[in-house]
PDB file of C-alpha atoms and ligand atoms in Angstrom:
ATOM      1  CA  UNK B  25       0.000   0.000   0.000  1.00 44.00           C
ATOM      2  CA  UNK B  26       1.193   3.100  -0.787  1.00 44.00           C
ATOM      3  CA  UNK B  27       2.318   5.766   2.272  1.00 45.00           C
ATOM      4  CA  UNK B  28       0.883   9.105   1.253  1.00 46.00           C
ATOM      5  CA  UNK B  29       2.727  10.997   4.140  1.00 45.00           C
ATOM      6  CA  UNK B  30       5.928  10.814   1.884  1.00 51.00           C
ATOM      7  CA  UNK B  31       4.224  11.262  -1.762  1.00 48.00           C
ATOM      8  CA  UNK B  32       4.710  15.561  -1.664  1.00 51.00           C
ATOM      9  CA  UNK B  33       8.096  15.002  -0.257  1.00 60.00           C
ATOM     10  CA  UNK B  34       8.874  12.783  -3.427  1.00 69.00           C
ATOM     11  CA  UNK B  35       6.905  15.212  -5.909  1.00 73.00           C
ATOM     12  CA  UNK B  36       8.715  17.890  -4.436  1.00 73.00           C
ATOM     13  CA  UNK B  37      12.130  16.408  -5.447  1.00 81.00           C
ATOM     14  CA  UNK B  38      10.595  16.029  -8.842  1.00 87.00           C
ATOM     15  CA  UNK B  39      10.009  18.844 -12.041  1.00 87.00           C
ATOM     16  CA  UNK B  40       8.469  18.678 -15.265  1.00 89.00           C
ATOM     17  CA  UNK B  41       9.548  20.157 -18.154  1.00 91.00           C
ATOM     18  CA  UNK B  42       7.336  23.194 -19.080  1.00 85.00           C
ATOM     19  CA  UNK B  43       8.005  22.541 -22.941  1.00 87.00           C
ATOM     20  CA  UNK B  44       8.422  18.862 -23.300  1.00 93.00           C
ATOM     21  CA  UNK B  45       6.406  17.481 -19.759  1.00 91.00           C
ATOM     22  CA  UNK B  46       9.751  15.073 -19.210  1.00 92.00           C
ATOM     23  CA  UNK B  47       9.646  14.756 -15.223  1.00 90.00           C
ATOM     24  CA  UNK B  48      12.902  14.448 -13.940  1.00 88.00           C
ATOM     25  CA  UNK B  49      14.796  14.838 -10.724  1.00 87.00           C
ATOM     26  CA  UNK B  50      15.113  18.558 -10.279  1.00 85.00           C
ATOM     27  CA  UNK B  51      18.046  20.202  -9.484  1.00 84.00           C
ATOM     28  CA  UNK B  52      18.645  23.287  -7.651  1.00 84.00           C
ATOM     29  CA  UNK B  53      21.588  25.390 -10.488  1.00 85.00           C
ATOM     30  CA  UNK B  54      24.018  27.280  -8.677  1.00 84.00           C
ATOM     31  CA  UNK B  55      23.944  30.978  -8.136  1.00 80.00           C
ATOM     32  CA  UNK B  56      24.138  32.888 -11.264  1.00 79.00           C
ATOM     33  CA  UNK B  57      23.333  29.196 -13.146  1.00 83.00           C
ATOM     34  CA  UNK B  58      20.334  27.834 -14.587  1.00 84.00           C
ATOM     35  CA  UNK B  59      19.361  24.145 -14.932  1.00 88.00           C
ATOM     36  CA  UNK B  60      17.787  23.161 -18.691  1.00 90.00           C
ATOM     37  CA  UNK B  61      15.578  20.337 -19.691  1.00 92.00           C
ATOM     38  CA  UNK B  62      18.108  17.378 -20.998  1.00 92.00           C
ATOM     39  CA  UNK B  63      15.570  15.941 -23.936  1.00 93.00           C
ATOM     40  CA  UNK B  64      14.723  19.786 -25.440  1.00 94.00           C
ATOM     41  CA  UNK B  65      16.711  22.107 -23.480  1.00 90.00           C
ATOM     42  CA  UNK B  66      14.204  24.577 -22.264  1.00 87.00           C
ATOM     43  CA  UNK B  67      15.095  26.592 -19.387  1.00 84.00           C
ATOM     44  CA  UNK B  68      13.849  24.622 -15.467  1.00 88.00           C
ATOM     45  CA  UNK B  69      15.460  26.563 -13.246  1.00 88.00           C
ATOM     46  CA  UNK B  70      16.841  30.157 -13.212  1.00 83.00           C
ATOM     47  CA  UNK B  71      18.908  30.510  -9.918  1.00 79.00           C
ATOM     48  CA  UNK B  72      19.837  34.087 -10.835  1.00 77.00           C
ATOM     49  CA  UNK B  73      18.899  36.970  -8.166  1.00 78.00           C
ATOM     50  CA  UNK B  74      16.628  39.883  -8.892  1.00 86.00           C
ATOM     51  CA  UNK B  75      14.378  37.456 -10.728  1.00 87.00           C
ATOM     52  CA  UNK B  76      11.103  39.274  -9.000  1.00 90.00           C
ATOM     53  CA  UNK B  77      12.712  42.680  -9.508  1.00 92.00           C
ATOM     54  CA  UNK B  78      13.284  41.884 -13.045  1.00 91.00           C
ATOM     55  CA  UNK B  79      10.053  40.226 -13.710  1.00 92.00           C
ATOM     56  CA  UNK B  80       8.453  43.595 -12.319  1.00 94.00           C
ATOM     57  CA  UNK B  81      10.886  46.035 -14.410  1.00 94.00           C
ATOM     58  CA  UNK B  82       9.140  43.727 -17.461  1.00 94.00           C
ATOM     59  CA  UNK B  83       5.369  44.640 -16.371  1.00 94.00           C
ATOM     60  CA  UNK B  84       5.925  47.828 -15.843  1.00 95.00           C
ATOM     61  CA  UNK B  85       7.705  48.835 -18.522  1.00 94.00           C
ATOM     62  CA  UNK B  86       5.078  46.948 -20.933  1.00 93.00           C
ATOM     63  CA  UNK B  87       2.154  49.147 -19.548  1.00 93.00           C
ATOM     64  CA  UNK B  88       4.058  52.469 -20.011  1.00 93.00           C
ATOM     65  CA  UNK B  89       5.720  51.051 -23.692  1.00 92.00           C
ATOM     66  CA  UNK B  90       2.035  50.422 -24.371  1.00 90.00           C
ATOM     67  CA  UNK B  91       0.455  53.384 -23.593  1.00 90.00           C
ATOM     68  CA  UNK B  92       3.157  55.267 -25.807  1.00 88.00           C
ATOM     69  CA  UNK B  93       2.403  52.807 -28.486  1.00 88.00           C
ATOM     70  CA  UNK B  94      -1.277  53.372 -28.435  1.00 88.00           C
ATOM     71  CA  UNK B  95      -1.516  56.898 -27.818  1.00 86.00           C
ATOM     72  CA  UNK B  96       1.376  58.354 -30.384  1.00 89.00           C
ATOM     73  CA  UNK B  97       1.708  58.079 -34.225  1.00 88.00           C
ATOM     74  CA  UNK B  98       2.781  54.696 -35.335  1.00 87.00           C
ATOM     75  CA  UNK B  99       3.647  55.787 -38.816  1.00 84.00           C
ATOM     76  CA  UNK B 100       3.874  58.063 -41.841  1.00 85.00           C
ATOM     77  CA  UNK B 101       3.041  57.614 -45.457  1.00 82.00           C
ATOM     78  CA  UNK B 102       4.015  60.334 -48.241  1.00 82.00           C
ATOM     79  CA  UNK B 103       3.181  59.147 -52.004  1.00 76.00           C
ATOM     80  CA  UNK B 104       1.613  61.060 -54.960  1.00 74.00           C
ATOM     81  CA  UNK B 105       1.036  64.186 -52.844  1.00 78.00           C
ATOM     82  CA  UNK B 106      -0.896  62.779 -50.439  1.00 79.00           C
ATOM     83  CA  UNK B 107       0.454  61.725 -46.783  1.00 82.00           C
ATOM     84  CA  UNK B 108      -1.446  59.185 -44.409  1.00 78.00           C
ATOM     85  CA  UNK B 109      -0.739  59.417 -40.655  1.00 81.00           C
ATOM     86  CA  UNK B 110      -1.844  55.971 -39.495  1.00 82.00           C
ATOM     87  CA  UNK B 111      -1.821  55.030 -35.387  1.00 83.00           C
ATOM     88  CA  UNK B 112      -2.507  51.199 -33.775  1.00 83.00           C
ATOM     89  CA  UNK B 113      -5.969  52.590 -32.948  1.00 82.00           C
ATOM     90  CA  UNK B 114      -6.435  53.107 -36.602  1.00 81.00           C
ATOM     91  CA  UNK B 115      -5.181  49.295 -37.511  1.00 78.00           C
ATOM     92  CA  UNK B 116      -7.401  48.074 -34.834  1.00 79.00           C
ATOM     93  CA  UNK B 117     -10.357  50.614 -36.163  1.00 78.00           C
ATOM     94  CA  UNK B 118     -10.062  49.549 -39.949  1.00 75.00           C
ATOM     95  CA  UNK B 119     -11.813  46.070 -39.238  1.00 74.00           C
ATOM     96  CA  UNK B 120     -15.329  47.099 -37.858  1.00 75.00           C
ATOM     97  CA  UNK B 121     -17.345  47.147 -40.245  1.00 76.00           C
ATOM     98  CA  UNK B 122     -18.315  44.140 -42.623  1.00 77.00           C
ATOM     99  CA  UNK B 123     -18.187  40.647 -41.974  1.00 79.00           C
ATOM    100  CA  UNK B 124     -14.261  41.108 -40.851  1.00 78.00           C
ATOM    101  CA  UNK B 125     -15.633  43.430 -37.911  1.00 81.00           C
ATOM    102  CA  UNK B 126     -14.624  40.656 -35.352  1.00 82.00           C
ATOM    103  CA  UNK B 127     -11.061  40.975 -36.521  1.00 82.00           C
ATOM    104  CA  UNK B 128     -11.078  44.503 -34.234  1.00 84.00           C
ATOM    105  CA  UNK B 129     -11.652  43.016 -30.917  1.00 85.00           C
ATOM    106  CA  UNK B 130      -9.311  40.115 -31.792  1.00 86.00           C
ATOM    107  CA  UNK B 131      -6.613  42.354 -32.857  1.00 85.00           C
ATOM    108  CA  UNK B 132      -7.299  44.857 -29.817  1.00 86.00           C
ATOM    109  CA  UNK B 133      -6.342  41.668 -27.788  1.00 89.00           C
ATOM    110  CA  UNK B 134      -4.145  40.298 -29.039  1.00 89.00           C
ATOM    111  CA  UNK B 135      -1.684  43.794 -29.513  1.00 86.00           C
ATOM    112  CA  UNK B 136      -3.018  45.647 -26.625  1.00 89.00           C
ATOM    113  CA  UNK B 137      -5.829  44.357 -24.181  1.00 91.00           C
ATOM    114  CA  UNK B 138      -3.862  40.968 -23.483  1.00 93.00           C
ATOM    115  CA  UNK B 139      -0.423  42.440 -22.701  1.00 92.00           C
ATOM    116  CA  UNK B 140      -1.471  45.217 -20.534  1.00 93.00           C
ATOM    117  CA  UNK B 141      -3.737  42.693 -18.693  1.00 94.00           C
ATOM    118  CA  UNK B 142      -1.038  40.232 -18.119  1.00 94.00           C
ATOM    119  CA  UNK B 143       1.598  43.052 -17.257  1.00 94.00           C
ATOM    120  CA  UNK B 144      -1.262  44.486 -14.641  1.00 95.00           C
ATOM    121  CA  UNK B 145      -1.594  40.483 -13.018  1.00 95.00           C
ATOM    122  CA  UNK B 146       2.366  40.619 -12.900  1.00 95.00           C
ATOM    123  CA  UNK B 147       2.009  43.452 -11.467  1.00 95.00           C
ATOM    124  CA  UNK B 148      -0.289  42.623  -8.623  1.00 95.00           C
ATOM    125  CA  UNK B 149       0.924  39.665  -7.880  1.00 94.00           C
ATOM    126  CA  UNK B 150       5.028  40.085  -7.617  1.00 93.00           C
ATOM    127  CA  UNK B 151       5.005  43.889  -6.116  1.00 94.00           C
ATOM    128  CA  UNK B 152       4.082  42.781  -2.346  1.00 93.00           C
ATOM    129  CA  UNK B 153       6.693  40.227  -2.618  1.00 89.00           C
ATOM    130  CA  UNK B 154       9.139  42.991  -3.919  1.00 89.00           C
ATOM    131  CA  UNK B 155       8.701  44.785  -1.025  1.00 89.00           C
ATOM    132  CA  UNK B 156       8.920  42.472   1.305  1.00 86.00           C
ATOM    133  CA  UNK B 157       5.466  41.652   1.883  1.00 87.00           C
ATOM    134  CA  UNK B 158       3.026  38.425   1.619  1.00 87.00           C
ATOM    135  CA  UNK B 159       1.401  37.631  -1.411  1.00 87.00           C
ATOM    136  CA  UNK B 160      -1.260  38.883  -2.054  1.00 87.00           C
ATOM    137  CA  UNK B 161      -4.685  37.462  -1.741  1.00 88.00           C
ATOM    138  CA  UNK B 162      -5.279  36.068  -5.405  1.00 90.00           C
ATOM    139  CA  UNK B 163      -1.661  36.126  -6.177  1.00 92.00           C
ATOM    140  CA  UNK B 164      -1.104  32.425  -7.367  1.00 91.00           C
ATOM    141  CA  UNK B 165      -4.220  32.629  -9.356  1.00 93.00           C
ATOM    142  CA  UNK B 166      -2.957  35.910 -11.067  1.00 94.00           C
ATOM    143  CA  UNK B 167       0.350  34.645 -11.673  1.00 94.00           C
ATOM    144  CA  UNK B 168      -1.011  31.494 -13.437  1.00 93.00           C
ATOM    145  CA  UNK B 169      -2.994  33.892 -15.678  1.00 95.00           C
ATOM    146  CA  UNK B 170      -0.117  35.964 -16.683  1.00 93.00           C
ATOM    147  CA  UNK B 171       1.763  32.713 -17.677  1.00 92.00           C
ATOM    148  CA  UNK B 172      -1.527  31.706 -19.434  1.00 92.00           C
ATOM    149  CA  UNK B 173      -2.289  34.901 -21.403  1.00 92.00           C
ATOM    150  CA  UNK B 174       1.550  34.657 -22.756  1.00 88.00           C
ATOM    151  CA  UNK B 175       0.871  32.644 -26.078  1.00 87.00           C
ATOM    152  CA  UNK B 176      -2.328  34.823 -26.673  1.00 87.00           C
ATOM    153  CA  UNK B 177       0.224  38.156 -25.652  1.00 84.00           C
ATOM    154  CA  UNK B 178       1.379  39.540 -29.579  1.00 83.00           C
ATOM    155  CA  UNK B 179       2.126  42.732 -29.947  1.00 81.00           C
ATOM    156  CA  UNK B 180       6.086  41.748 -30.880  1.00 77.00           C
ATOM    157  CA  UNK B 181       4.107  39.262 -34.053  1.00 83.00           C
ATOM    158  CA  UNK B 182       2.521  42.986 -34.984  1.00 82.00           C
ATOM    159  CA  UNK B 183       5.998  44.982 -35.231  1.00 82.00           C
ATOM    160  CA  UNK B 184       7.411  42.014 -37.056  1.00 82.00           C
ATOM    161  CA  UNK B 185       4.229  42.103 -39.361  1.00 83.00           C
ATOM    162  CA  UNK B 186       4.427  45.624 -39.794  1.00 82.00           C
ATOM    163  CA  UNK B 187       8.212  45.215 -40.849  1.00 82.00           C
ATOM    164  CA  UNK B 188       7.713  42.505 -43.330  1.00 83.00           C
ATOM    165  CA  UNK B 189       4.481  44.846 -45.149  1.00 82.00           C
ATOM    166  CA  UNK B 190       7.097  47.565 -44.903  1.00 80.00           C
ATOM    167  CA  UNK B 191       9.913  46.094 -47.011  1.00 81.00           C
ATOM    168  CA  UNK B 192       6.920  46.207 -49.809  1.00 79.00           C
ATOM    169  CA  UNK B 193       5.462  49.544 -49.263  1.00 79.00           C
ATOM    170  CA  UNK B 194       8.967  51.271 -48.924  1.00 77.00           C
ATOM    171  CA  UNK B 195       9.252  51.401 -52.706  1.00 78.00           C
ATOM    172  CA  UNK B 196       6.566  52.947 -53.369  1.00 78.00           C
ATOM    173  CA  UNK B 197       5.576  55.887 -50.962  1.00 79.00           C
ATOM    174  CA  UNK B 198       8.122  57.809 -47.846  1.00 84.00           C
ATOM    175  CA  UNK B 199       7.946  56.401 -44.951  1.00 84.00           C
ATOM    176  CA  UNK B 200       8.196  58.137 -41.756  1.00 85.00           C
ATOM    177  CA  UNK B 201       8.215  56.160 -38.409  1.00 88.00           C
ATOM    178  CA  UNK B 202       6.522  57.162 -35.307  1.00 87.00           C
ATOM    179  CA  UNK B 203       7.180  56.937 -31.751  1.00 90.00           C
ATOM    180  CA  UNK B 204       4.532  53.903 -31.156  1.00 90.00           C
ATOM    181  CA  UNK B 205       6.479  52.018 -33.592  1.00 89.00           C
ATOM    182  CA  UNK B 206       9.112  52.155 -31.524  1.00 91.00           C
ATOM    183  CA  UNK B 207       7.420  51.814 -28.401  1.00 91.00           C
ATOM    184  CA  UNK B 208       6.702  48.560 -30.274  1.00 88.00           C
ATOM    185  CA  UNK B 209      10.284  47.830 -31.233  1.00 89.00           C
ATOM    186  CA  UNK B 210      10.966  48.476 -27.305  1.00 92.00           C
ATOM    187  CA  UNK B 211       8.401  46.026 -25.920  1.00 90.00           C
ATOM    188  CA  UNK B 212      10.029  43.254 -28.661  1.00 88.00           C
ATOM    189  CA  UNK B 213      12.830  43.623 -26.930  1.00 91.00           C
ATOM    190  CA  UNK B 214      11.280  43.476 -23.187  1.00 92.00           C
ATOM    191  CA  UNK B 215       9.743  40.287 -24.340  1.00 89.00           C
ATOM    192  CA  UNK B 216      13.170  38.773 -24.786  1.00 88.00           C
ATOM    193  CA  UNK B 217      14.272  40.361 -21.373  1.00 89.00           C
ATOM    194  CA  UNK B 218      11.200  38.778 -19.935  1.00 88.00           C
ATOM    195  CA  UNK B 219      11.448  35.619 -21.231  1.00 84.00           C
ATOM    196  CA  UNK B 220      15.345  35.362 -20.523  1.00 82.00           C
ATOM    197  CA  UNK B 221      15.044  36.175 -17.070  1.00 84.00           C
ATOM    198  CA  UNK B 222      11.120  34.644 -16.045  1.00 87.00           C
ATOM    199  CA  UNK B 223      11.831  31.446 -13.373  1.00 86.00           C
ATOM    200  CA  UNK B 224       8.339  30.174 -13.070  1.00 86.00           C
ATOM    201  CA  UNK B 225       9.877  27.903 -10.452  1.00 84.00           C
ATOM    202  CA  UNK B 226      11.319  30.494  -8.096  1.00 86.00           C
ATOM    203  CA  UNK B 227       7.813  32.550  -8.593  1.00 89.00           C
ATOM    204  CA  UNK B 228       5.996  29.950  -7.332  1.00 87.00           C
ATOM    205  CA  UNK B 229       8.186  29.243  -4.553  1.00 84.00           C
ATOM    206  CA  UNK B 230       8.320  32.685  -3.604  1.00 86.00           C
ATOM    207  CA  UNK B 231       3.701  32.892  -4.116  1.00 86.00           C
ATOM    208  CA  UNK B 232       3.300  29.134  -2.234  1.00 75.00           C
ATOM    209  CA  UNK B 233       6.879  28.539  -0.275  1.00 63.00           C
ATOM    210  CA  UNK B 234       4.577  25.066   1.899  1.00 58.00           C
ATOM    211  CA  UNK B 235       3.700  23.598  -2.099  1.00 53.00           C
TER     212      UNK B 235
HETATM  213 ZN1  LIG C 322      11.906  19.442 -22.145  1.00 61.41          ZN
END
């Protein structure tokens, strides 16, 4: 018969791979290391330090990228004597009418709604612990939406988009970019901070230290 008293002790010992599900025996890196997944090499464990401070710096910077990025001009178009300011709420805008009309809530989402909500449940659930407080009260189940919203997060898909359409509209009016573009560029490049630096394992230690 089994002895349940020792099965969390045992799971405990154990991780899964968040890429490939191999379980395996985990292993604690050393400072500054990080432990990978031996079948597809994914990133385990991240025993760096300032992985909640770093985590925040992501969130935050995300909201404020984001409101640039929504608020300013995203680009310029000069061609034939004519010139076409265009801004992300003007992408998101030229879908609402005809049968494509869905296509403006789904690309409000995807670029916008989604990353600002998952920076905000970052956000709420890392800051008391960066301060040296408990979690707070819906922490875990904010943290497991952030890291649930991330496939469905895509505003760095829209700057690459908007590069690729580029490369065939470049030859054939001016084009001027504007500061959301590069609020756009920006949050690209958060993304890669983010997802260099994210330990989903020392999060949750940190959100449920007895699990
Ligand atoms: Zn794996």
């Amino acid at each position: 018969m089994t002895n349940t008293t020792t099965l969390p002790d045992d799971l405990d010992k154990l991780i899964a791979c968040p890429s490939c599900d191999l379980l395996q025996q985990r292993v604690i890196p050393a400072p500054g290391k990080f432990s990978r997944c031996p079948r597809c090499h994914s990133m385990l464990i991240s025993n760096k330090r300032n992985v909640i401070d770093n985590t925040l710096a992501s969130a935050v910077s995300t909201a404020i990228l984001m409101c640039a990025a929504v608020f300013f001009p995203f680009i310029s178009l000069k061609g034939a004597g004519l010139t076409r300011d265009a801004s992300v709420m003007d992408a998101i805008g030229a879908f609402t009418s005809g049968f494509m009309a869905p296509l403006t809530l789904a690309v409000a989402a995807f670029i916008v709604i989604i990353p600002v909500l998952r920076a905000t449940a970052l956000f709420y659930a890392l800051a008391p612990l960066r301060f040296g407080r408990r979690p707070a009260k819906h922490a875990a189940k904010s943290f497991r939406l952030a890291m649930a919203l991330k496939p469905w997060s895509m505003a760095e898909i829209f700057v690459v988009g908007v590069v690729v359409a580029l490369v065939k509209v470049v030859d054939l009016a001016d084009v001027s970019l504007g500061p959301s573009f590069w609020a756009f560029a920006a949050l690209v490049l958060i993304v890669v901070f983010e997802n260099s630096t994210l330990c989903k394992w020392t999060i949750w230690r940190l959100l449920a230290p007895n699990k």
